[in-house]
Amino acid sequence: MQHLITTSDFSKEEIIDLFEDAKMFKDLKSNLFLQGKIVVNLFFENSTRTRSAFEIAAKRLGAQVISLDVGQSSRSKGETIFDTIANIEAMKPDALTIRHSECGLPGSLVDHVTCPIINAGDGTHAHPTQALLDLFTILEHFNWDAQGKKVAIVGDVKSSRVAGSNRRLLPRFGMEVVFVAPDCFKYDDADGFKQYTHISEIIDEVDVIMSLRTQLERHNEVYFESLNEYAKDYCITEETLGDRDILLLHPGPVNRNVDISDAMLKDPRCKVLQQVSNGVAVRMAILKKLLG
Ligand code: CP
């Protein structure tokens, strides 16, 4: 049985095959690949895109979906996370998607379940399905060959599981990943990746900018007096890109005029909503692979 805890759980060949299915699912039409299956979503952290995309993906494949309302669950009566999951697992679902604030929690469960676990984001560690949909969107944009392309991940990289997953995944497909952040958001150990302070230092070299949200909920201290202060240097605007042919991405949720300006969000180079649509197709392919 295969799980998806980090993108390393899939070989490059498996990802290429996965994307062939995702291309087939891009029209987001319904089929019966997973008829009779039940997927349980366990989101212990808030989500708009990932939770909805998993629900829609599973339903488009003919599966049924249970999304546990964590606020109404017996967690409030003192049940541990492990007991919650053991009890859901005892009901024999066909897959569990799990989002949790604790790094490593989904991975720690794989030896205790009899169905695939899909990591829907664990703390600052990993968000494999986001990185896979980002890779799919980049490859689609560059006609399925992004070898040699340079991707700048901009913003609160240290707290970002999206940055963590993409720095592991994109180089496997020939891309160079660099980071742009104020000192407080840089990695203490960038493990050989280049880090810059201002996007202007490399704007003429990059093919893709991936802007990130400032993850205030994961900070132990206040780094900026206000997000407007941060935005002066890190908001991606029409002035930042000029007339350069750069693909602009963001995993969402976007803090408008902090991460990306209103005008830039309407610019055809910005593919944020394309990422969201692709996220359903890619998750359909992942569910088909793990449950099919
Ligand atoms: N990209 C992402 O994980 O968004 P949500 O938090 O809304 O799921």
Short mmCIF file of C-alpha atoms and ligand atoms in Angstrom, two decimals:
data_model
loop_
_atom_site.label_atom_id
_atom_site.label_comp_id
_atom_site.label_asym_id
_atom_site.label_seq_id
_atom_site.Cartn_x
_atom_site.Cartn_y
_atom_site.Cartn_z
CA MET A 1 0.00 0.00 0.00
CA GLN A 2 1.32 3.44 -0.94
CA HIS A 3 0.95 6.67 1.03
CA LEU A 4 1.71 10.28 0.04
CA ILE A 5 3.51 11.94 2.94
CA THR A 6 6.15 13.83 0.95
CA THR A 7 6.73 14.12 -2.78
CA SER A 8 9.66 11.68 -2.37
CA ASP A 9 7.07 8.91 -1.98
CA PHE A 10 6.59 9.08 -5.77
CA SER A 11 9.41 8.41 -8.22
CA LYS A 12 9.90 10.77 -11.15
CA GLU A 13 8.37 8.16 -13.46
CA GLU A 14 5.34 7.82 -11.18
CA ILE A 15 4.86 11.60 -11.23
CA ILE A 16 5.07 11.69 -15.02
CA ASP A 17 2.43 8.92 -15.19
CA LEU A 18 0.35 10.75 -12.57
CA PHE A 19 0.39 13.88 -14.74
CA GLU A 20 -0.84 11.89 -17.76
CA ASP A 21 -3.93 11.05 -15.69
CA ALA A 22 -4.19 14.64 -14.45
CA LYS A 23 -4.20 15.85 -18.07
CA MET A 24 -7.05 13.41 -18.74
CA PHE A 25 -8.95 14.82 -15.73
CA LYS A 26 -8.37 18.48 -16.60
CA ASP A 27 -11.94 18.90 -17.84
CA LEU A 28 -12.99 17.98 -14.25
CA LYS A 29 -15.82 15.82 -15.59
CA SER A 30 -17.26 13.01 -13.49
CA ASN A 31 -16.36 9.34 -13.94
CA LEU A 32 -16.65 6.12 -11.95
CA PHE A 33 -12.98 5.20 -11.33
CA LEU A 34 -13.54 5.13 -7.55
CA GLN A 35 -17.19 4.13 -7.38
CA GLY A 36 -17.92 2.46 -4.03
CA LYS A 37 -14.87 3.95 -2.28
CA ILE A 38 -15.04 6.25 0.75
CA VAL A 39 -12.50 9.00 1.44
CA VAL A 40 -12.37 10.66 4.87
CA ASN A 41 -10.99 14.19 5.16
CA LEU A 42 -9.51 15.07 8.55
CA PHE A 43 -8.58 18.75 8.58
CA PHE A 44 -7.30 19.86 11.99
CA GLU A 45 -6.18 23.18 10.42
CA ASN A 46 -8.26 25.57 8.31
CA SER A 47 -8.41 25.13 4.57
CA THR A 48 -10.35 26.43 1.59
CA ARG A 49 -8.56 25.04 -1.46
CA THR A 50 -7.06 21.71 -0.36
CA ARG A 51 -10.10 20.41 1.49
CA SER A 52 -12.55 21.46 -1.25
CA ALA A 53 -10.27 20.14 -3.99
CA PHE A 54 -10.00 16.73 -2.30
CA GLU A 55 -13.78 16.60 -1.83
CA ILE A 56 -14.48 17.56 -5.43
CA ALA A 57 -11.75 15.28 -6.77
CA ALA A 58 -13.08 12.25 -4.87
CA LYS A 59 -16.69 12.97 -5.87
CA ARG A 60 -15.73 13.51 -9.53
CA LEU A 61 -14.19 10.01 -9.38
CA GLY A 62 -17.43 8.53 -8.06
CA ALA A 63 -16.21 8.11 -4.44
CA GLN A 64 -18.10 9.25 -1.38
CA VAL A 65 -16.50 11.75 1.01
CA ILE A 66 -16.81 12.26 4.74
CA SER A 67 -15.23 15.48 6.03
CA LEU A 68 -14.98 15.28 9.79
CA ASP A 69 -16.07 18.55 11.38
CA VAL A 70 -13.19 18.71 13.83
CA GLY A 71 -14.85 21.51 15.84
CA GLN A 72 -17.86 19.24 16.46
CA SER A 73 -15.84 16.06 17.00
CA SER A 74 -15.02 14.30 20.27
CA ARG A 75 -11.59 15.95 20.26
CA SER A 76 -13.25 18.60 22.43
CA LYS A 77 -13.96 15.85 24.99
CA GLY A 78 -10.27 15.07 25.40
CA GLU A 79 -9.81 12.35 22.78
CA THR A 80 -6.23 12.25 21.47
CA ILE A 81 -5.49 12.74 17.80
CA PHE A 82 -4.23 9.15 17.63
CA ASP A 83 -7.47 7.79 19.11
CA THR A 84 -9.54 9.95 16.76
CA ILE A 85 -7.68 8.51 13.79
CA ALA A 86 -7.74 4.94 15.14
CA ASN A 87 -11.53 5.18 15.51
CA ILE A 88 -12.05 6.60 12.01
CA GLU A 89 -9.71 3.92 10.66
CA ALA A 90 -11.74 1.20 12.41
CA MET A 91 -14.67 2.19 10.17
CA LYS A 92 -12.60 1.02 7.18
CA PRO A 93 -12.42 4.07 4.91
CA ASP A 94 -10.50 3.62 1.65
CA ALA A 95 -8.23 6.65 2.24
CA LEU A 96 -7.55 9.36 4.79
CA THR A 97 -6.47 12.88 3.91
CA ILE A 98 -4.96 14.61 6.93
CA ARG A 99 -3.98 18.23 7.62
CA HIS A 100 -2.43 19.03 10.97
CA SER A 101 -0.24 21.75 12.48
CA GLU A 102 2.28 19.20 13.83
CA CYS A 103 5.20 18.41 11.51
CA GLY A 104 5.41 14.69 10.81
CA LEU A 105 2.00 13.71 12.17
CA PRO A 106 0.61 12.14 8.94
CA GLY A 107 3.87 10.20 8.47
CA SER A 108 3.74 8.89 12.03
CA LEU A 109 0.40 7.21 11.30
CA VAL A 110 1.31 5.05 8.32
CA ASP A 111 2.21 1.97 10.41
CA HIS A 112 -1.11 2.16 12.26
CA VAL A 113 -3.57 2.20 9.36
CA THR A 114 -4.73 -0.16 6.65
CA CYS A 115 -5.57 2.48 4.03
CA PRO A 116 -3.52 5.13 2.18
CA ILE A 117 -2.79 8.36 4.04
CA ILE A 118 -2.46 11.55 2.03
CA ASN A 119 -0.68 14.43 3.72
CA ALA A 120 -2.76 17.55 3.10
CA GLY A 121 -0.19 19.75 4.89
CA ASP A 122 1.68 19.18 8.17
CA GLY A 123 2.97 22.25 9.98
CA THR A 124 5.96 23.80 8.27
CA HIS A 125 7.11 20.40 6.96
CA ALA A 126 5.39 19.37 3.72
CA HIS A 127 2.43 19.97 1.42
CA PRO A 128 3.03 17.37 -1.28
CA THR A 129 -0.21 17.75 -3.22
CA GLN A 130 0.35 21.53 -3.46
CA ALA A 131 3.88 21.02 -4.78
CA LEU A 132 2.63 18.46 -7.31
CA LEU A 133 -0.05 20.84 -8.60
CA ASP A 134 2.55 23.65 -8.72
CA LEU A 135 4.87 21.42 -10.75
CA PHE A 136 1.99 20.43 -13.06
CA THR A 137 1.11 24.12 -13.61
CA ILE A 138 4.74 25.04 -14.34
CA LEU A 139 5.23 22.13 -16.75
CA GLU A 140 1.95 22.91 -18.51
CA HIS A 141 3.04 26.54 -18.94
CA PHE A 142 6.42 25.54 -20.42
CA ASN A 143 4.97 22.92 -22.77
CA TRP A 144 5.95 20.03 -20.45
CA ASP A 145 9.68 20.79 -20.29
CA ALA A 146 10.91 23.11 -17.53
CA GLN A 147 14.52 21.92 -17.59
CA GLY A 148 16.82 24.84 -16.68
CA LYS A 149 14.02 27.18 -15.59
CA LYS A 150 14.69 29.31 -12.53
CA VAL A 151 11.98 29.55 -9.86
CA ALA A 152 12.13 32.27 -7.17
CA ILE A 153 10.09 31.48 -4.06
CA VAL A 154 9.37 34.83 -2.42
CA GLY A 155 8.29 35.63 1.12
CA ASP A 156 8.02 33.69 4.35
CA VAL A 157 9.97 30.67 3.13
CA LYS A 158 11.12 29.49 6.56
CA SER A 159 7.57 28.85 7.79
CA SER A 160 6.24 27.53 4.50
CA ARG A 161 5.54 23.85 3.90
CA VAL A 162 4.85 24.77 0.26
CA ALA A 163 8.41 26.11 -0.08
CA GLY A 164 9.69 23.00 1.70
CA SER A 165 7.94 20.63 -0.68
CA ASN A 166 8.80 22.61 -3.81
CA ARG A 167 12.50 22.88 -2.95
CA ARG A 168 12.56 19.08 -2.84
CA LEU A 169 10.39 18.47 -5.91
CA LEU A 170 11.19 21.08 -8.58
CA PRO A 171 14.95 20.33 -8.84
CA ARG A 172 14.04 16.71 -9.66
CA PHE A 173 12.53 18.11 -12.88
CA GLY A 174 15.61 20.18 -13.77
CA MET A 175 14.59 23.49 -12.24
CA GLU A 176 16.75 25.77 -10.11
CA VAL A 177 14.96 27.02 -6.99
CA VAL A 178 16.12 30.20 -5.23
CA PHE A 179 14.59 32.03 -2.28
CA VAL A 180 13.89 35.73 -1.79
CA ALA A 181 13.08 36.87 1.73
CA PRO A 182 13.89 39.34 4.46
CA ASP A 183 16.51 37.95 6.84
CA CYS A 184 13.88 36.95 9.43
CA PHE A 185 12.13 34.67 6.90
CA LYS A 186 15.25 33.10 5.34
CA TYR A 187 16.31 29.53 6.11
CA ASP A 188 18.99 29.32 8.80
CA ASP A 189 20.48 26.50 6.72
CA ALA A 190 19.48 26.74 3.05
CA ASP A 191 21.22 23.45 2.24
CA GLY A 192 23.01 24.90 -0.80
CA PHE A 193 20.02 26.82 -2.20
CA LYS A 194 20.72 30.51 -2.95
CA GLN A 195 18.91 33.09 -0.85
CA TYR A 196 18.43 36.76 -1.81
CA THR A 197 17.00 39.70 0.07
CA HIS A 198 15.37 41.61 -2.82
CA ILE A 199 13.64 40.28 -5.93
CA SER A 200 15.37 43.06 -7.94
CA GLU A 201 18.65 41.14 -7.47
CA ILE A 202 17.46 38.31 -9.73
CA ILE A 203 14.32 39.52 -11.52
CA ASP A 204 16.08 39.41 -14.91
CA GLU A 205 17.01 35.75 -14.44
CA VAL A 206 13.79 34.16 -13.20
CA ASP A 207 11.17 32.32 -15.23
CA VAL A 208 8.72 31.73 -12.37
CA ILE A 209 7.91 33.66 -9.20
CA MET A 210 6.08 31.77 -6.47
CA SER A 211 4.82 34.29 -3.92
CA LEU A 212 3.97 33.07 -0.41
CA ARG A 213 1.70 34.25 2.38
CA THR A 214 3.26 35.54 5.58
CA GLN A 215 2.37 32.76 8.05
CA LEU A 216 1.66 34.87 11.12
CA GLU A 217 0.04 31.89 12.89
CA ARG A 218 3.41 30.07 12.91
CA HIS A 219 5.52 32.98 14.23
CA ASN A 220 6.65 33.19 17.84
CA GLU A 221 7.46 36.88 17.57
CA VAL A 222 6.36 39.99 15.64
CA TYR A 223 8.77 40.61 12.77
CA PHE A 224 7.05 43.56 11.07
CA GLU A 225 5.04 46.38 12.62
CA SER A 226 2.44 45.75 9.94
CA LEU A 227 2.06 43.65 6.80
CA ASN A 228 2.06 46.92 4.82
CA GLU A 229 5.64 47.44 6.00
CA TYR A 230 6.58 43.97 4.65
CA ALA A 231 4.60 44.60 1.44
CA LYS A 232 6.72 47.63 0.50
CA ASP A 233 9.55 45.26 -0.42
CA TYR A 234 7.87 41.90 -1.08
CA CYS A 235 4.49 42.55 -2.74
CA ILE A 236 4.65 41.46 -6.39
CA THR A 237 3.30 44.32 -8.48
CA GLU A 238 3.16 45.31 -12.14
CA GLU A 239 6.27 47.41 -11.43
CA THR A 240 8.11 44.32 -10.11
CA LEU A 241 7.54 42.32 -13.28
CA GLY A 242 7.58 45.15 -15.85
CA ASP A 243 7.13 43.56 -19.28
CA ARG A 244 9.10 40.42 -18.39
CA ASP A 245 7.68 37.05 -19.40
CA ILE A 246 7.44 35.57 -15.89
CA LEU A 247 4.88 33.03 -14.65
CA LEU A 248 3.45 34.19 -11.31
CA LEU A 249 2.12 31.60 -8.86
CA HIS A 250 0.84 31.57 -5.27
CA PRO A 251 -0.52 28.59 -3.30
CA GLY A 252 -3.21 30.70 -1.64
CA PRO A 253 -4.70 32.18 0.37
CA VAL A 254 -3.35 35.41 -1.15
CA ASN A 255 -3.13 38.46 1.08
CA ARG A 256 -4.07 41.04 -1.55
CA ASN A 257 -1.68 43.98 -1.87
CA VAL A 258 0.67 42.29 0.60
CA ASP A 259 1.77 39.22 -1.38
CA ILE A 260 0.49 40.24 -4.84
CA SER A 261 -1.16 43.51 -5.91
CA ASP A 262 -4.78 43.65 -7.08
CA ALA A 263 -3.65 44.65 -10.56
CA MET A 264 -1.10 41.83 -10.79
CA LEU A 265 -3.71 39.26 -9.72
CA LYS A 266 -5.68 40.24 -12.86
CA ASP A 267 -2.61 40.06 -15.10
CA PRO A 268 -2.59 37.09 -17.53
CA ARG A 269 0.88 36.11 -16.25
CA CYS A 270 -0.67 35.32 -12.88
CA LYS A 271 -2.02 31.73 -12.85
CA VAL A 272 -3.28 31.49 -9.28
CA LEU A 273 -6.75 30.27 -10.25
CA GLN A 274 -5.26 27.93 -12.87
CA GLN A 275 -3.31 26.36 -9.97
CA VAL A 276 -6.60 25.82 -8.12
CA SER A 277 -8.27 24.12 -11.11
CA ASN A 278 -5.17 22.01 -11.72
CA GLY A 279 -5.26 21.11 -8.02
CA VAL A 280 -8.50 19.21 -8.54
CA ALA A 281 -7.18 17.35 -11.60
CA VAL A 282 -3.90 16.46 -9.88
CA ARG A 283 -5.71 15.26 -6.73
CA MET A 284 -8.05 13.17 -8.90
CA ALA A 285 -4.95 11.51 -10.36
CA ILE A 286 -3.46 11.00 -6.87
CA LEU A 287 -6.66 9.43 -5.52
CA LYS A 288 -6.93 7.17 -8.58
CA LYS A 289 -3.30 6.08 -8.15
CA LEU A 290 -3.57 5.34 -4.42
CA LEU A 291 -7.09 3.86 -4.33
CA GLY A 292 -7.73 2.67 -7.85
N1 CP B 1 -2.84 26.13 -0.71
C1 CP B 1 -3.51 25.73 0.38
O1 CP B 1 -3.10 24.79 1.10
O2 CP B 1 -4.66 26.43 0.62
P1 CP B 1 -5.68 26.06 1.79
O3 CP B 1 -4.98 26.34 3.09
O4 CP B 1 -6.88 26.95 1.57
O5 CP B 1 -6.03 24.61 1.67
#
